[in-house]
CSV table of C-alpha atoms in Angstrom, one decimal:
chain,number,residue,atom,x,y,z
A,11,UNK,CA,31.8,101.9,113.9
A,12,UNK,CA,32.0,100.3,117.3
A,13,UNK,CA,34.6,102.8,118.5
A,14,UNK,CA,32.4,105.8,117.5
A,15,UNK,CA,29.4,104.3,119.3
A,16,UNK,CA,31.4,103.7,122.4
A,17,UNK,CA,32.6,107.3,122.4
A,18,UNK,CA,29.1,108.7,121.8
A,19,UNK,CA,27.8,106.6,124.7
A,20,UNK,CA,30.6,108.0,126.9
A,21,UNK,CA,29.4,111.5,126.3
A,22,UNK,CA,31.3,112.5,123.1
A,23,UNK,CA,28.1,113.7,121.4
A,24,UNK,CA,29.5,116.5,119.2
A,25,UNK,CA,31.1,115.4,115.9
A,26,UNK,CA,33.4,117.1,113.5
A,27,UNK,CA,32.9,115.5,110.1
A,28,UNK,CA,35.8,116.5,107.8
A,29,UNK,CA,35.3,115.9,104.1
A,30,UNK,CA,38.5,115.9,102.1
A,31,UNK,CA,38.2,117.1,98.5
A,32,UNK,CA,39.6,114.6,96.0
A,33,UNK,CA,42.3,113.3,98.3
A,34,UNK,CA,43.8,111.0,95.7
A,35,UNK,CA,44.1,113.9,93.2
A,36,UNK,CA,45.7,116.3,95.6
A,37,UNK,CA,48.4,114.4,97.5
A,38,UNK,CA,51.6,116.4,97.3
A,39,UNK,CA,54.4,114.2,95.9
A,40,UNK,CA,57.3,115.8,97.7
A,41,UNK,CA,55.5,115.7,101.1
A,42,UNK,CA,54.5,112.1,100.5
A,43,UNK,CA,58.0,111.1,99.5
A,44,UNK,CA,59.5,112.7,102.6
A,45,UNK,CA,57.1,110.7,104.7
A,46,UNK,CA,58.0,107.5,102.9
A,47,UNK,CA,61.7,108.2,103.1
A,48,UNK,CA,61.5,108.5,106.9
A,49,UNK,CA,60.6,104.8,107.0
A,50,UNK,CA,62.0,103.2,103.9
A,51,UNK,CA,65.7,103.5,103.4
A,52,UNK,CA,66.0,101.5,100.1
A,53,UNK,CA,66.7,103.9,97.3
A,54,UNK,CA,65.4,101.5,94.6
A,55,UNK,CA,62.0,101.3,96.4
A,56,UNK,CA,61.9,105.0,96.8
A,57,UNK,CA,62.7,105.5,93.1
A,58,UNK,CA,59.9,103.0,92.1
A,59,UNK,CA,57.3,104.8,94.2
A,60,UNK,CA,58.4,108.2,92.7
A,61,UNK,CA,58.1,106.8,89.2
A,62,UNK,CA,54.6,105.4,90.0
A,63,UNK,CA,53.5,108.8,91.3
A,64,UNK,CA,54.7,110.7,88.1
A,65,UNK,CA,53.6,107.9,85.7
A,66,UNK,CA,51.0,110.2,84.2
A,67,UNK,CA,47.8,109.7,82.3
A,68,UNK,CA,46.7,109.7,78.7
A,69,UNK,CA,44.3,112.6,77.9
A,70,UNK,CA,43.0,113.2,74.4
A,71,UNK,CA,45.7,110.9,72.9
A,72,UNK,CA,48.3,113.0,74.7
A,73,UNK,CA,50.6,111.9,77.6
A,74,UNK,CA,50.4,114.2,80.7
A,75,UNK,CA,52.9,113.7,83.5
A,76,UNK,CA,51.4,113.7,87.0
A,77,UNK,CA,52.8,116.5,89.2
A,78,UNK,CA,50.3,116.0,92.1
A,79,UNK,CA,48.1,113.2,93.3
A,80,UNK,CA,48.2,109.5,93.2
A,81,UNK,CA,47.3,107.6,89.9
A,82,UNK,CA,43.5,106.9,89.7
A,83,UNK,CA,42.9,103.2,90.0
A,84,UNK,CA,46.5,102.5,90.9
A,85,UNK,CA,47.0,99.6,93.2
A,86,UNK,CA,49.3,101.7,95.5
A,87,UNK,CA,47.1,104.8,95.5
A,88,UNK,CA,45.0,103.9,98.6
A,89,UNK,CA,48.2,102.9,100.5
A,90,UNK,CA,50.0,106.1,99.6
A,91,UNK,CA,47.0,108.2,100.5
A,92,UNK,CA,46.8,106.4,103.9
A,93,UNK,CA,50.5,107.1,104.5
A,94,UNK,CA,49.7,110.8,104.1
A,95,UNK,CA,46.6,110.6,106.2
A,96,UNK,CA,48.5,108.7,108.9
A,97,UNK,CA,50.0,112.1,109.7
A,98,UNK,CA,46.5,113.4,110.5
A,99,UNK,CA,46.0,110.4,112.8
A,100,UNK,CA,49.3,111.2,114.6
A,101,UNK,CA,48.3,114.9,114.9
A,102,UNK,CA,44.8,114.0,116.3
A,103,UNK,CA,46.4,111.6,118.8
A,104,UNK,CA,49.0,114.2,119.8
A,105,UNK,CA,46.2,116.7,120.6
A,106,UNK,CA,44.4,114.1,122.6
A,107,UNK,CA,41.3,114.0,120.3
A,108,UNK,CA,39.1,111.0,119.9
A,109,UNK,CA,38.5,110.1,116.3
A,110,UNK,CA,37.6,107.4,113.8
A,111,UNK,CA,39.0,107.3,110.3
A,112,UNK,CA,38.6,105.0,107.3
A,113,UNK,CA,40.5,106.1,104.3
A,114,UNK,CA,39.6,109.8,103.8
A,115,UNK,CA,36.4,109.7,105.9
A,116,UNK,CA,37.2,111.1,109.4
A,117,UNK,CA,35.1,111.9,112.4
A,118,UNK,CA,36.4,113.7,115.5
A,119,UNK,CA,34.2,113.2,118.6
A,120,UNK,CA,34.2,115.8,121.4
A,121,UNK,CA,32.0,116.7,124.3
A,122,UNK,CA,31.0,120.3,123.4
A,123,UNK,CA,30.0,122.4,120.5
A,124,UNK,CA,32.8,124.8,121.3
A,125,UNK,CA,35.4,122.0,121.2
A,126,UNK,CA,34.0,120.8,117.9
A,127,UNK,CA,34.2,124.2,116.3
A,128,UNK,CA,37.8,124.6,117.6
A,129,UNK,CA,38.6,121.1,116.3
A,130,UNK,CA,37.2,121.9,112.8
A,131,UNK,CA,39.2,125.1,112.6
A,132,UNK,CA,42.4,123.6,113.8
A,133,UNK,CA,42.2,120.4,111.8
A,134,UNK,CA,41.3,122.3,108.6
A,135,UNK,CA,44.3,124.5,109.1
A,136,UNK,CA,46.5,121.5,109.7
A,137,UNK,CA,45.3,119.5,106.7
A,138,UNK,CA,45.6,122.4,104.3
A,139,UNK,CA,48.7,124.1,105.5
A,140,UNK,CA,50.8,121.2,106.8
A,141,UNK,CA,49.6,118.3,104.6
A,142,UNK,CA,48.6,120.4,101.5
A,143,UNK,CA,45.2,118.7,101.3
A,144,UNK,CA,42.0,120.5,100.5
A,145,UNK,CA,39.0,120.4,103.0
A,146,UNK,CA,35.6,120.7,101.3
A,147,UNK,CA,34.1,123.4,103.5
A,148,UNK,CA,30.7,122.9,102.0
A,149,UNK,CA,30.5,119.3,103.0
A,150,UNK,CA,32.5,119.4,106.3
A,151,UNK,CA,30.3,120.1,109.3
A,152,UNK,CA,30.0,120.2,113.1
A,153,UNK,CA,26.9,118.2,114.1
A,154,UNK,CA,25.2,116.0,116.6
A,155,UNK,CA,25.3,112.2,115.9
A,156,UNK,CA,21.8,111.9,114.5
A,157,UNK,CA,22.7,114.3,111.7
A,158,UNK,CA,25.9,112.5,110.6
A,159,UNK,CA,26.3,109.7,108.1
A,160,UNK,CA,29.5,107.7,108.3
A,161,UNK,CA,30.5,104.8,106.1
A,162,UNK,CA,27.0,104.2,105.0
A,163,UNK,CA,25.6,104.3,108.6
A,164,UNK,CA,23.5,106.8,110.5
A,165,UNK,CA,23.4,107.2,114.3
A,166,UNK,CA,20.3,107.5,116.5
A,167,UNK,CA,19.4,107.5,120.2
A,168,UNK,CA,17.6,104.4,121.2
A,169,UNK,CA,15.4,105.5,124.1
A,170,UNK,CA,14.6,101.9,125.3
A,171,UNK,CA,18.3,101.0,125.4
A,172,UNK,CA,19.3,104.4,126.7
A,173,UNK,CA,22.2,104.6,124.2
A,174,UNK,CA,23.3,105.6,120.7
A,175,UNK,CA,23.1,102.9,118.0
A,176,UNK,CA,23.9,102.8,114.3
A,177,UNK,CA,21.8,101.7,111.4
A,178,UNK,CA,22.5,101.4,107.7
A,179,UNK,CA,21.6,104.5,105.8
C-alpha cells in the first residue's frame, strides 16, 4: 500500500488494475514445472510437486485427476501460484514498469492514460500467451486512483495534505 501511495504522489496517477480469472484453477502444470525445475535440481522434490499438482479431486463420488491448476485449499497452492506470478513481476521489471502485487492482485502505475492502455494490452497478451493465465477483461480496467479498490482499500486525494491517501473500503 505504501509503495502505491508513494508512486501516486510522484505523479503515477493512472492505474492498470489487472484481474486474473481463477488463477489457482488455471495454472499450467508444464509451465509451472519448467519454472520450478530452473531453480530446484532435486528430482525427488520435483516429483513430489508434480504428484501434488495432479493429486486430483473427488467429484460425485468419482476421482478426477487434475490436469490444470493447483489443488484448492492445498498448502502449496499459494506458493506455486506465486512462482508462476513471479514471472509477471520479472516481466514488469524488465519493461521498467512500476507495480504492486499481492498474490493475484496487481496494479501497474503509470503517468498517462496512453501508457496505461498500452500496459493493459501488453500485459494481458503476456499473461495469456506466455503464462497461459486468463485475464478477466470485464473486471480489469484502466482508471484513476480514486476509482480503484486494492486489497480492501480505496485511494483518495487529500486536498489539505496535497497528496493521495488510502482508506479501508
